[in-house]
mmCIF file with all atom_site columns, C-alpha atoms in Angstrom:
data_model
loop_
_atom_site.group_PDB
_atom_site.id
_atom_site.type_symbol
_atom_site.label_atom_id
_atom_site.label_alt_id
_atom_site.label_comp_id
_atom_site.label_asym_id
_atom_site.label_entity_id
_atom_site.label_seq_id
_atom_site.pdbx_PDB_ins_code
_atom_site.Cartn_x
_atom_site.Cartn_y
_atom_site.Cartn_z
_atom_site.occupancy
_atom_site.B_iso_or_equiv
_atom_site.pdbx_formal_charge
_atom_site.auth_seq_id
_atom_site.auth_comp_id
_atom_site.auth_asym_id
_atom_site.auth_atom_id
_atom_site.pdbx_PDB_model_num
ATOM 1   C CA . UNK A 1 1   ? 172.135 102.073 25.778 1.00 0.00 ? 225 UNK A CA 1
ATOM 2   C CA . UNK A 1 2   ? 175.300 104.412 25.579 1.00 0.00 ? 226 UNK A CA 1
ATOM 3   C CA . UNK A 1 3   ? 177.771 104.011 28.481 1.00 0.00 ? 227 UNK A CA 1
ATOM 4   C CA . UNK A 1 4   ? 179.292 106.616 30.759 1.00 0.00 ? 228 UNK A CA 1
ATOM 5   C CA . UNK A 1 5   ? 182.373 106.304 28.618 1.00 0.00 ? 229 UNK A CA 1
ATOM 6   C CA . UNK A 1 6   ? 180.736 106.548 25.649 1.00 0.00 ? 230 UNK A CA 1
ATOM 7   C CA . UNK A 1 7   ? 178.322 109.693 26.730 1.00 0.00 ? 231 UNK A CA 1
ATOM 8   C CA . UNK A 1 8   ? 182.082 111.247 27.948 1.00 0.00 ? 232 UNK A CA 1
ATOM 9   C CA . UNK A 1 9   ? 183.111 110.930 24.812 1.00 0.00 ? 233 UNK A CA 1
ATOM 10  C CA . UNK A 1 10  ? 179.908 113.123 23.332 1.00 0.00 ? 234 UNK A CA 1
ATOM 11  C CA . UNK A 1 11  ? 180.425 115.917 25.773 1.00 0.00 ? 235 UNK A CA 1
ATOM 12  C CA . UNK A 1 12  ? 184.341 116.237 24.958 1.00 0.00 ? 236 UNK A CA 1
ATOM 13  C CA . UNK A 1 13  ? 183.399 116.236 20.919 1.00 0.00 ? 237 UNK A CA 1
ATOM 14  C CA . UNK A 1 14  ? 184.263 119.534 19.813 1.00 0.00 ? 238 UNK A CA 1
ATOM 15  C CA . UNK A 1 15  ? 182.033 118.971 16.849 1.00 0.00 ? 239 UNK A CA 1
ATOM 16  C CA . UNK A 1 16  ? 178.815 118.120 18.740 1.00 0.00 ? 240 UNK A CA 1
ATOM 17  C CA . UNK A 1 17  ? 176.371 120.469 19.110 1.00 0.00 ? 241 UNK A CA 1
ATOM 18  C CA . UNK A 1 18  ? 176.331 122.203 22.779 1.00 0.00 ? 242 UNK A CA 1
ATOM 19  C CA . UNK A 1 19  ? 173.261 120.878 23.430 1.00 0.00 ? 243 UNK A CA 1
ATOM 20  C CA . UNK A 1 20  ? 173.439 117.745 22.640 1.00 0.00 ? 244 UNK A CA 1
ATOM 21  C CA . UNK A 1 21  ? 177.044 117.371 24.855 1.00 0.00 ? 245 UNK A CA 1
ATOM 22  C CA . UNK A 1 22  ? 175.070 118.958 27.895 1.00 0.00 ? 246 UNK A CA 1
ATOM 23  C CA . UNK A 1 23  ? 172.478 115.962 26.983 1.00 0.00 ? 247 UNK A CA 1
ATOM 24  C CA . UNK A 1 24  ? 175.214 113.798 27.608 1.00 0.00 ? 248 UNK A CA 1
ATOM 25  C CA . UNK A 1 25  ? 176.267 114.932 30.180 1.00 0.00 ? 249 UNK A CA 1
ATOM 26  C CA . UNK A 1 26  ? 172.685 114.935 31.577 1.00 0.00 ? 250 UNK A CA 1
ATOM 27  C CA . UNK A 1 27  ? 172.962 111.312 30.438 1.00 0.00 ? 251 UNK A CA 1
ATOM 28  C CA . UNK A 1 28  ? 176.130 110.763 32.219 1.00 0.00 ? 252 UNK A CA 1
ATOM 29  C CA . UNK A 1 29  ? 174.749 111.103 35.682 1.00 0.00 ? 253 UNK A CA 1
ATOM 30  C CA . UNK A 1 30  ? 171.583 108.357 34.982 1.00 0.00 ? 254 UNK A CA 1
ATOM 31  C CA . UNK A 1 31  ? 175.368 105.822 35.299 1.00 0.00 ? 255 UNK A CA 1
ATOM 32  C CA . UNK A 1 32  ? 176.775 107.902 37.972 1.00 0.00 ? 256 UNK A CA 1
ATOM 33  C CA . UNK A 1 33  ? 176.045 110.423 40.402 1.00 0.00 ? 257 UNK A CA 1
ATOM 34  C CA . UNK A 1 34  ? 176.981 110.387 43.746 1.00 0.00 ? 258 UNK A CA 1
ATOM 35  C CA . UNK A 1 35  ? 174.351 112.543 45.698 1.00 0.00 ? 259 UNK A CA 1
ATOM 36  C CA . UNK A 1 36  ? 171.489 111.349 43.229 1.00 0.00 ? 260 UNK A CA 1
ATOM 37  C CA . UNK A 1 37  ? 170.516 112.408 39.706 1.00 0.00 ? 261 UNK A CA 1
ATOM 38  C CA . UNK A 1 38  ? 169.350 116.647 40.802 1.00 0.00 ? 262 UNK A CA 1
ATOM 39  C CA . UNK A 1 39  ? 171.756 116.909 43.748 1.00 0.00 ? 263 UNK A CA 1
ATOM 40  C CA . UNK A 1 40  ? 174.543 115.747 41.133 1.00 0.00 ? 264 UNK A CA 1
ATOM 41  C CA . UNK A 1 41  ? 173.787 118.091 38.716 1.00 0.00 ? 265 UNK A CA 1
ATOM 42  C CA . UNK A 1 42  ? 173.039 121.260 40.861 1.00 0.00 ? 266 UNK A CA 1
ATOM 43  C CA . UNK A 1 43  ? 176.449 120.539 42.419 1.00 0.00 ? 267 UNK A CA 1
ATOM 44  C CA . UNK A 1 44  ? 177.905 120.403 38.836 1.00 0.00 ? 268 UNK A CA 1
ATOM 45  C CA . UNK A 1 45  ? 175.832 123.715 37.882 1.00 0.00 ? 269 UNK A CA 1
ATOM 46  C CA . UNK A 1 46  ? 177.250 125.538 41.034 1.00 0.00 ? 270 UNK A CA 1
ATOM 47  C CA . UNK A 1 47  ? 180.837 124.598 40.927 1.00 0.00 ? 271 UNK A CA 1
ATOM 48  C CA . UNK A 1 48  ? 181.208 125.262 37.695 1.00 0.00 ? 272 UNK A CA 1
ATOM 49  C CA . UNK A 1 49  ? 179.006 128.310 36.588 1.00 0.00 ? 273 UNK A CA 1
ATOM 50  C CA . UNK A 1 50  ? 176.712 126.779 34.338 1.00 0.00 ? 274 UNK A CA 1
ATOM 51  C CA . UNK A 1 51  ? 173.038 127.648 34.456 1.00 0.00 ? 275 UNK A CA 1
ATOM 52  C CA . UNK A 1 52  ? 171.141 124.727 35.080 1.00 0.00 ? 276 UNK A CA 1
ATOM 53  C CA . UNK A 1 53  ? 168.361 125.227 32.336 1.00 0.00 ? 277 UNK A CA 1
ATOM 54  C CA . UNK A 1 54  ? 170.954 126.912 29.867 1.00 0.00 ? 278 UNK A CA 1
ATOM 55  C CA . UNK A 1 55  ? 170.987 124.416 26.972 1.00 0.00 ? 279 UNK A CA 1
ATOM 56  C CA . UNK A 1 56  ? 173.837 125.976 25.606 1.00 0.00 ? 280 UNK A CA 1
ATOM 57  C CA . UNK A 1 57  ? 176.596 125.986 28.074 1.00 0.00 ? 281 UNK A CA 1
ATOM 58  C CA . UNK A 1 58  ? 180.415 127.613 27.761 1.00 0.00 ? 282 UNK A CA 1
ATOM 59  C CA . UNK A 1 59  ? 181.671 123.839 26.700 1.00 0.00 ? 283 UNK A CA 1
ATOM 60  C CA . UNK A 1 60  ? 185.108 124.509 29.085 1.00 0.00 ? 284 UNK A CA 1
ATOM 61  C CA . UNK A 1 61  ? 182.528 125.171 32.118 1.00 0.00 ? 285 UNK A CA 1
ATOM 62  C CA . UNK A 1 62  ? 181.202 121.588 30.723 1.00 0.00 ? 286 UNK A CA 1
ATOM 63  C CA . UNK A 1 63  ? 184.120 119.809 30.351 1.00 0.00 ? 287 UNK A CA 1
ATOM 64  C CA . UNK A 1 64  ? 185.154 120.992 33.672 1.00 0.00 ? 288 UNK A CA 1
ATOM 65  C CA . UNK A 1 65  ? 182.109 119.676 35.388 1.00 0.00 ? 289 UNK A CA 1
ATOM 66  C CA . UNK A 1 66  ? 182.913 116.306 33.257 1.00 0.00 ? 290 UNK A CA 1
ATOM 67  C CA . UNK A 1 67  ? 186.206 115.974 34.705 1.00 0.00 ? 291 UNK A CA 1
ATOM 68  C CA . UNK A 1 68  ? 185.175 116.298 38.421 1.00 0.00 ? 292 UNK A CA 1
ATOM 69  C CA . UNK A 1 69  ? 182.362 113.927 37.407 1.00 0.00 ? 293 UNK A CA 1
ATOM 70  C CA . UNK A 1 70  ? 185.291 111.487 36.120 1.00 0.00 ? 294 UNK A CA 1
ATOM 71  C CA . UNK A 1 71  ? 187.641 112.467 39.091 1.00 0.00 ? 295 UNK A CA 1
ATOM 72  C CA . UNK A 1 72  ? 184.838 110.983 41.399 1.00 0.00 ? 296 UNK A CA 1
ATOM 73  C CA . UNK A 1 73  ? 184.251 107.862 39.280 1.00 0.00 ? 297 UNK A CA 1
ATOM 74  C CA . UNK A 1 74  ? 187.391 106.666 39.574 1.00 0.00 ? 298 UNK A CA 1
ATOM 75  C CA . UNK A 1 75  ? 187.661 107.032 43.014 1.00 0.00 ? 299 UNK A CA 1
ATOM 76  C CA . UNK A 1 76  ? 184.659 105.354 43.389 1.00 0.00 ? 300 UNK A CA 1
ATOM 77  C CA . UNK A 1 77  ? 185.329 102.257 40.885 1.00 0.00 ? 301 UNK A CA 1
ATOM 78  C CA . UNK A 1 78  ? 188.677 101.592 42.902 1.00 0.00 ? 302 UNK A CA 1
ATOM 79  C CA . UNK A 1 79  ? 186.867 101.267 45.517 1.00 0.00 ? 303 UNK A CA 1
ATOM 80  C CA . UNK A 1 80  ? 184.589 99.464  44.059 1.00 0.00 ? 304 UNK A CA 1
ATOM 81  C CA . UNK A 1 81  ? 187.352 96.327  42.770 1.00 0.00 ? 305 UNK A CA 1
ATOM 82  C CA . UNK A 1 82  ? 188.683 96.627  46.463 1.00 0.00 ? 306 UNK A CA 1
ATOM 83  C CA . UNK A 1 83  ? 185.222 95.837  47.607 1.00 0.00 ? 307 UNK A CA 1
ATOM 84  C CA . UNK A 1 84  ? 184.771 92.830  45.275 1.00 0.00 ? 308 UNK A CA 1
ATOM 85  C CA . UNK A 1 85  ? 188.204 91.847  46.004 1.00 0.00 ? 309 UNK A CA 1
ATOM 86  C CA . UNK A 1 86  ? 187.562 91.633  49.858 1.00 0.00 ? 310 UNK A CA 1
ATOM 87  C CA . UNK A 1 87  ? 184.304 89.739  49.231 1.00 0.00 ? 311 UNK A CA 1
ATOM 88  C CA . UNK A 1 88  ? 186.251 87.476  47.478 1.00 0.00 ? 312 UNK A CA 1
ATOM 89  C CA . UNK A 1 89  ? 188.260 86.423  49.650 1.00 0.00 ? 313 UNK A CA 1
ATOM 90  C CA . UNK A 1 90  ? 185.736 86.315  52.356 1.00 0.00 ? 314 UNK A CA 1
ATOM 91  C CA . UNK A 1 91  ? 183.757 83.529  50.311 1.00 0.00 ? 315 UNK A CA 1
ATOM 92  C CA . UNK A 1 92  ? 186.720 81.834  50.224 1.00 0.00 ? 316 UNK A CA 1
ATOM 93  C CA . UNK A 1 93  ? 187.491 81.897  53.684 1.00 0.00 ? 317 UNK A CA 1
ATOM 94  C CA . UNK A 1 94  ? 184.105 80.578  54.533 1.00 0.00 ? 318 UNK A CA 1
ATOM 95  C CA . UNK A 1 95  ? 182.512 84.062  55.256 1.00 0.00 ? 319 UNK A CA 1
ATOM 96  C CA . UNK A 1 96  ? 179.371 83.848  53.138 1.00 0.00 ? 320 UNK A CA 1
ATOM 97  C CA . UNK A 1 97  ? 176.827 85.479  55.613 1.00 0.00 ? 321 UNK A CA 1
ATOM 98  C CA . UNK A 1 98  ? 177.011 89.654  54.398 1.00 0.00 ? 322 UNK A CA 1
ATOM 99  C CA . UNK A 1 99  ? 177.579 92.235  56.966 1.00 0.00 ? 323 UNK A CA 1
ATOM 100 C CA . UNK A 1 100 ? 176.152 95.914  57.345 1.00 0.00 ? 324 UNK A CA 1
ATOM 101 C CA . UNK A 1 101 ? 178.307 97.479  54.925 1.00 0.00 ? 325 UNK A CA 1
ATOM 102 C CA . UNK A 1 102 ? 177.712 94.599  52.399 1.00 0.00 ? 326 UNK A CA 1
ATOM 103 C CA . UNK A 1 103 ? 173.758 95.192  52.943 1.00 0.00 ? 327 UNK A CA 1
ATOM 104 C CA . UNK A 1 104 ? 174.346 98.836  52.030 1.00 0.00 ? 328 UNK A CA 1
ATOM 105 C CA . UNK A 1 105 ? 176.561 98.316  49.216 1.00 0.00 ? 329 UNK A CA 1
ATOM 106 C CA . UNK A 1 106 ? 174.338 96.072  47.768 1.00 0.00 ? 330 UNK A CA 1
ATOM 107 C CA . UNK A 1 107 ? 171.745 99.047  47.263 1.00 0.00 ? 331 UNK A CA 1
ATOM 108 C CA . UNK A 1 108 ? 174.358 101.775 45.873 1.00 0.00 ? 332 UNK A CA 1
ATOM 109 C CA . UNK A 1 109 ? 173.584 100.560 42.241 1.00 0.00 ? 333 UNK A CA 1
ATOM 110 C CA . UNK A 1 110 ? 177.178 101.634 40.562 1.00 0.00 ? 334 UNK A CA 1
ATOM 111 C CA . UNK A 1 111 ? 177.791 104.226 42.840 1.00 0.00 ? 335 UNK A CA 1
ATOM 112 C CA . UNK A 1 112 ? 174.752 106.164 41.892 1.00 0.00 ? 336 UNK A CA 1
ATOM 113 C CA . UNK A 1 113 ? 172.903 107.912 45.275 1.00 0.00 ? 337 UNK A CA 1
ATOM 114 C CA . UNK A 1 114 ? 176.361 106.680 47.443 1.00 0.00 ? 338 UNK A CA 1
ATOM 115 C CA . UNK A 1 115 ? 176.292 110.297 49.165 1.00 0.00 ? 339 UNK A CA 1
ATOM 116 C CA . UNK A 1 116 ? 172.461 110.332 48.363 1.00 0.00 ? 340 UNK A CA 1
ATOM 117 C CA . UNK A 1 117 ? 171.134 114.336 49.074 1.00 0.00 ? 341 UNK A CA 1
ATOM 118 C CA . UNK A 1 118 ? 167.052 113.940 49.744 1.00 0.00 ? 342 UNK A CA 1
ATOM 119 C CA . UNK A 1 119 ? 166.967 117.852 48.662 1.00 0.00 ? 343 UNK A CA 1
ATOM 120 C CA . UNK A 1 120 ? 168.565 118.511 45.735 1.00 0.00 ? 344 UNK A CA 1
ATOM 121 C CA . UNK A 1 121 ? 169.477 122.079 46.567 1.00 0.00 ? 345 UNK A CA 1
ATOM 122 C CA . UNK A 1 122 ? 171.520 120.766 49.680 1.00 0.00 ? 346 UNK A CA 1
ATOM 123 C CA . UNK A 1 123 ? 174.474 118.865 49.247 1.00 0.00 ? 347 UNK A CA 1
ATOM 124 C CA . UNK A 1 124 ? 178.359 119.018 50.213 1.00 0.00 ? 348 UNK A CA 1
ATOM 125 C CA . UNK A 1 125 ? 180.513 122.198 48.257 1.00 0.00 ? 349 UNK A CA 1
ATOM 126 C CA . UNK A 1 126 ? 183.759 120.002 48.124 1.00 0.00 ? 350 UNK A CA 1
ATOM 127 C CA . UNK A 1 127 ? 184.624 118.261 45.205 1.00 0.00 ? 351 UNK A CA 1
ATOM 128 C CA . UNK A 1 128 ? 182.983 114.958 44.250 1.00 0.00 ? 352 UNK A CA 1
ATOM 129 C CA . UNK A 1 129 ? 185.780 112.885 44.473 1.00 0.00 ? 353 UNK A CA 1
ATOM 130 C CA . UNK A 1 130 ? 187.198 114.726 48.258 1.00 0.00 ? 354 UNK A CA 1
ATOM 131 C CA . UNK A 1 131 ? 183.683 113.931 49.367 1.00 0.00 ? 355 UNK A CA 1
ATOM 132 C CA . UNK A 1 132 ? 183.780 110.169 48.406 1.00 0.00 ? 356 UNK A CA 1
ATOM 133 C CA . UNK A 1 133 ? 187.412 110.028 49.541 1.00 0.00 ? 357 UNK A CA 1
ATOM 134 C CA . UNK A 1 134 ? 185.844 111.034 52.869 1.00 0.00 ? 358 UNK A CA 1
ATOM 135 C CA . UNK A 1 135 ? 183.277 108.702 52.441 1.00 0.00 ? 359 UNK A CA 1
ATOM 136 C CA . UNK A 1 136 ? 185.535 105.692 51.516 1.00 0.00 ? 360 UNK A CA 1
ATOM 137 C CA . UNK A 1 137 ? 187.906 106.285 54.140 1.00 0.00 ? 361 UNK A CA 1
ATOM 138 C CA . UNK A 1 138 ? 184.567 106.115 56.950 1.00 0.00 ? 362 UNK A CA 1
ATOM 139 C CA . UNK A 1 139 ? 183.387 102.751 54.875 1.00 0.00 ? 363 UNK A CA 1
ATOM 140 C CA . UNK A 1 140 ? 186.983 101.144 56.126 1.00 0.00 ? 364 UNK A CA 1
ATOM 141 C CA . UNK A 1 141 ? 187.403 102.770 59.555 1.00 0.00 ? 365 UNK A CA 1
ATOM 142 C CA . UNK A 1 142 ? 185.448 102.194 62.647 1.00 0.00 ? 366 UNK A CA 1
ATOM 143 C CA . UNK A 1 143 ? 182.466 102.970 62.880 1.00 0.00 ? 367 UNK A CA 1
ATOM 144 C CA . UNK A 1 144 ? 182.449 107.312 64.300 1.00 0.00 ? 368 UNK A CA 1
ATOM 145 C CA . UNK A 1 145 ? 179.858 109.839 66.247 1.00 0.00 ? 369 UNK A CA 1
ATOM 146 C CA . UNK A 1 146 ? 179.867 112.605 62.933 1.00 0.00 ? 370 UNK A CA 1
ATOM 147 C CA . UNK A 1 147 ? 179.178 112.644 59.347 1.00 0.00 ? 371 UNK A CA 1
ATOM 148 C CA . UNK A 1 148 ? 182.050 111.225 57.345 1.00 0.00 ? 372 UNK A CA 1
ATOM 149 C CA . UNK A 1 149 ? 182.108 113.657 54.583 1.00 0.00 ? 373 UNK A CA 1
ATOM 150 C CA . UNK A 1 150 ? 180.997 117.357 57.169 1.00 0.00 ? 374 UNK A CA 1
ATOM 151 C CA . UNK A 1 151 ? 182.327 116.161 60.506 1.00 0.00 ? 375 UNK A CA 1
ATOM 152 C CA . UNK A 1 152 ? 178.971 117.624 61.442 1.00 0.00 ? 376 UNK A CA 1
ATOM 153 C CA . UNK A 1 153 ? 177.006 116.164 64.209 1.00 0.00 ? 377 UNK A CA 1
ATOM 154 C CA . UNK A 1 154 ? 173.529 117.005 63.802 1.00 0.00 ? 378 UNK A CA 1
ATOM 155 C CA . UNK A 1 155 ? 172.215 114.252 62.098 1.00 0.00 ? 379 UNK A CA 1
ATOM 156 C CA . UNK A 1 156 ? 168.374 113.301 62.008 1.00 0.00 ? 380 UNK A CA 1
ATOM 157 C CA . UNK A 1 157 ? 166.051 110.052 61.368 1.00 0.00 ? 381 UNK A CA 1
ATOM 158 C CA . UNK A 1 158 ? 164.231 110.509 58.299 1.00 0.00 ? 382 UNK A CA 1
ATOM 159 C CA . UNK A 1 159 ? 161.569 108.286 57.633 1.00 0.00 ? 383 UNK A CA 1
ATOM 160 C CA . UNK A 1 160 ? 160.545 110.151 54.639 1.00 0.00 ? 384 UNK A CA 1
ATOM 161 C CA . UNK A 1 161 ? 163.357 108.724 52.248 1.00 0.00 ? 385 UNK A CA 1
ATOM 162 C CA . UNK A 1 162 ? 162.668 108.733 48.463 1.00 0.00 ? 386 UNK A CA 1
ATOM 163 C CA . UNK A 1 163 ? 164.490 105.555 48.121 1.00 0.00 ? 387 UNK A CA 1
ATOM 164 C CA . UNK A 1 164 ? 165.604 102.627 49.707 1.00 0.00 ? 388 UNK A CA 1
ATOM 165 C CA . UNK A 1 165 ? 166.346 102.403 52.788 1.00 0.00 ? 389 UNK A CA 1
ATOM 166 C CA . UNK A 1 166 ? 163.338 104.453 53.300 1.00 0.00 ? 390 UNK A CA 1
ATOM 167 C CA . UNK A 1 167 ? 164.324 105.716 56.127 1.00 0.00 ? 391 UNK A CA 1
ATOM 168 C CA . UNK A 1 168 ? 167.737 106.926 58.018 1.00 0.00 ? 392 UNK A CA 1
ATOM 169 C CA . UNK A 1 169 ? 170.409 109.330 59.293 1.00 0.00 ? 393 UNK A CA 1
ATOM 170 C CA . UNK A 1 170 ? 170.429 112.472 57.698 1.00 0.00 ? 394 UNK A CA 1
ATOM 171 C CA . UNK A 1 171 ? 173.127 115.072 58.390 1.00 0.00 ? 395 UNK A CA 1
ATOM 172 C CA . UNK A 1 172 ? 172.109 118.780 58.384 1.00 0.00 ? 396 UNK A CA 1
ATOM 173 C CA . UNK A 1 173 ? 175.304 119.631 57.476 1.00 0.00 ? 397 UNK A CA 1
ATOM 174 C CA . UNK A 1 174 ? 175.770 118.912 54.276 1.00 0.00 ? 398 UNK A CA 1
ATOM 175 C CA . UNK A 1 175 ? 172.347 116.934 53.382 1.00 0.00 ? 399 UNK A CA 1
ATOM 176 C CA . UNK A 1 176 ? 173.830 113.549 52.637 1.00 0.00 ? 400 UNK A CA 1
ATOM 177 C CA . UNK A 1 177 ? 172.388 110.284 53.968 1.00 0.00 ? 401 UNK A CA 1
ATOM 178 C CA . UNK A 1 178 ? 174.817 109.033 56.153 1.00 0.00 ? 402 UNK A CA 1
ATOM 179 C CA . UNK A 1 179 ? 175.446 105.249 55.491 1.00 0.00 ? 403 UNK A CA 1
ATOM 180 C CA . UNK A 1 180 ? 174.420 103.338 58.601 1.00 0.00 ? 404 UNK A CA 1
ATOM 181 C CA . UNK A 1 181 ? 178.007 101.339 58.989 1.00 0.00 ? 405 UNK A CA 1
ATOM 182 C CA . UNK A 1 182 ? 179.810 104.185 59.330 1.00 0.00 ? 406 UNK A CA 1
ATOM 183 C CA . UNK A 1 183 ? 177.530 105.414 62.500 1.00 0.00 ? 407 UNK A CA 1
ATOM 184 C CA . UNK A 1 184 ? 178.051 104.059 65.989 1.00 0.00 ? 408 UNK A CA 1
ATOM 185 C CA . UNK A 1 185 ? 175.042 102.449 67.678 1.00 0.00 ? 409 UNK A CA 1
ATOM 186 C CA . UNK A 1 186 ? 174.863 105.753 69.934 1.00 0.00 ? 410 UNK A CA 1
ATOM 187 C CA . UNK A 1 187 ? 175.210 107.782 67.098 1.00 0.00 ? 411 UNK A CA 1
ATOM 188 C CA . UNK A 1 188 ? 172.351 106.317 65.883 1.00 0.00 ? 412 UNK A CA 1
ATOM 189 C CA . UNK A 1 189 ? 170.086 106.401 68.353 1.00 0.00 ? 413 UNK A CA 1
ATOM 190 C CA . UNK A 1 190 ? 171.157 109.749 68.979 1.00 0.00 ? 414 UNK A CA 1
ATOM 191 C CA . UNK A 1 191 ? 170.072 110.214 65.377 1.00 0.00 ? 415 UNK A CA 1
ATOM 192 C CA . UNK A 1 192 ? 166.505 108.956 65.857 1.00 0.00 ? 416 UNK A CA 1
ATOM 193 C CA . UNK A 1 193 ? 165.833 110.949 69.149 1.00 0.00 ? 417 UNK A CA 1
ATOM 194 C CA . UNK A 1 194 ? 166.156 114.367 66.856 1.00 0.00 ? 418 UNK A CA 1
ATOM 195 C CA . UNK A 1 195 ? 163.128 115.334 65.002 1.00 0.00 ? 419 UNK A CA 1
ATOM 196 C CA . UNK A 1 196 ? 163.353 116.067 61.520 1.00 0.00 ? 420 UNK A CA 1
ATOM 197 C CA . UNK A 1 197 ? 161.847 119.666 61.605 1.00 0.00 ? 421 UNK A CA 1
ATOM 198 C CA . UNK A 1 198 ? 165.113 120.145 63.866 1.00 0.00 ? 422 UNK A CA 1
ATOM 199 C CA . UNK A 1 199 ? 167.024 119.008 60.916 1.00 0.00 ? 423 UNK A CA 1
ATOM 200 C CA . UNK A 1 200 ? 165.294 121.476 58.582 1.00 0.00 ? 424 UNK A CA 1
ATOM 201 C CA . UNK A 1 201 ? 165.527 123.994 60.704 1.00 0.00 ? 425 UNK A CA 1
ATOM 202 C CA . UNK A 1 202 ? 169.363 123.663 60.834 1.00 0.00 ? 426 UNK A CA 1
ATOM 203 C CA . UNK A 1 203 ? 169.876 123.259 57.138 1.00 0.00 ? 427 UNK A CA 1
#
């Protein structure tokens, strides 16, 4: 199975055929993609003025949409070796027992779904790697009242989820599931007192 290296590499071949380097790119976001496989790639699509179902794509709008794509994955594999590094040193100290944030970490396979969108057609308009930036910075702060990535505060239990955790804070905002350890206690039970048709409403 082709890495996200190696799929990069397809979509920047001037050679390939168009089709098969928006494939890749496709392919690119089943190894990462921040707000989930469709949110990912409608957020691509809209920054970058590429029509979703066009299977031949202006390849600069492509690359373009590969290099935010990129942009975000590095931000998100250094944080990724500062996570493993902290761990680390946490086992060493004696610290085996995992925390909050470990327990969510532990479910954001590769960064793919970190900023998970439930609808595909909502998700934040910044660029990937400003919204997990934002995201990040939440992860190793204190714990705040708002969405880390909108600064919005209407935020929602869902206990609709399509994937694990099943069910949690969702921000009306921007659509992203907002991590758990980045929420207060009071924020979150704030968050389960709204009812989701609220939340839809809003959006």
């Amino acid at each position: 199975m082709a890495g996200f290296r190696s799929l990069a590499r397809q979509v920047r071949d001037p050679r390939g055929d168009l089709a098969l380097r928006r494939y890749s790119l496709r392919k690119c976001l089943e190894r990462f993609a921040p707000y989930g496989h469709r949110a990912t790639w409608d957020h691509l699509c809209a920054r970058h003025g590429i029509e979703p179902e066009d299977r031949s794509p202006d390849p600069v709008r492509l690359m373009r949409a590969l290099d935010e794509l990129e942009a975000a994955r590095a931000v998100w594999l250094g944080y990724e070796a500062g996570f493993a590094e902290r761990r680390r040193r946490e086992k060493q100290d004696g610290l085996r027992s995992p925390g909050a944030l470990d327990d969510w970490h532990r479910r954001i396979r590769c960064g793919h779904g970190v900023a998970r969108c439930e609808d595909p057609a909502v998700h934040p308009s910044a660029p990937l790697a400003e919204v997990l930036g934002r995201l990040i910075a939440a992860l190793e702060a204190k714990p705040g009242t708002a969405c880390p990535v909108c600064a919005g505060t209407e935020i929602a239990w869902r206990h609709d989820l399509e994937r694990e955790p099943w069910s949690g804070p969702v921000c009306a905002g921007c659509g992203i599931v907002v991590p758990q350890p980045v929420l207060t206690p009071g924020a979150l039970a704030k968050a389960r007192k709204v009812r989701p048709g609220n939340l839809a409403s809003a959006a």
